[in-house]
C-alpha angles and dihedrals in degrees: 000000000000118000121262095254089058093047095050102103138155122219117192115195118205117184147126122267109286091020089121102255094138093048094050091046088054092053090050091052088062087058097053104277124127116221122227103196115183088194091057093046091049094049090050090056092049092048092052090052096228122160087254089050091054092054089048092047092055092053095044095048088062093045091246132132125271112240114277096236091058094049095044092051092050092048094047090051091050093050090050089058094059110028094155098049130097106243141209120200116210116189097358138133106035100167139032090253090055092047092053091046090052091050090051094048093048091048091048091054094049105260118154105245090212089064095058108106123191119201125187110204107215120205129158118252089241092057092044089057091047091052094046095052092045092052091047092048092047092052092049094048088051092051091241121153111256119238121230090252089057088073108106093224091052089047090055093050091048091049090051092048090051091053088060104040096040090065091052094047092046090050092052094051094041114174090003086081118098115198115221128192100230096173093099134064115315093247089057089055090049090051092058091049093049091053087063102041094040129239092257091061089069122088092239093187089066096053107116116238116256095019087145096229128113114196089200091065117109 
């Protein structure tokens, strides 16, 4: 098995709402990665009713973006809690300033900048809408409470916002961005990512039995 320093990787997932970032992050968790999801952190603040949560709630209700300084501070704190883990970032960064701040934080906590991999999950607008409505319908049929971002109007605003900030983030990362076709099954998306990060960067001993995915497949 590769040593810990070699395994210590960072995967940054860029993608529109419903592109599958959360699902891919979950698959990477089964392989030893720890997910830092800004969406999850923000919802936790809102649920706890803190002053910060109230500020976040106002922005999220309108489908807008939470101020950069709030997000960056939350992310830096989370990284500081796990400086030896391989990480997946879901929903962050969303702007060039955030991307630079993330690079600075990862460098500060000793991550090898050559092992930071940026993936843009590409999905057509038509399929994004299909996935969104299916998820919303499934939640409703199951009697689950709908989240604020399950509102179609909020989804459309988030989609429009992504169209703007994704260009800025991709421009910052330049040739560090790997484009991934995320229109197929999640494990196919993961296969494309693994071809970049390399099978030996994964903590193989933590792969669950019967996960149904062979990293040697091409």
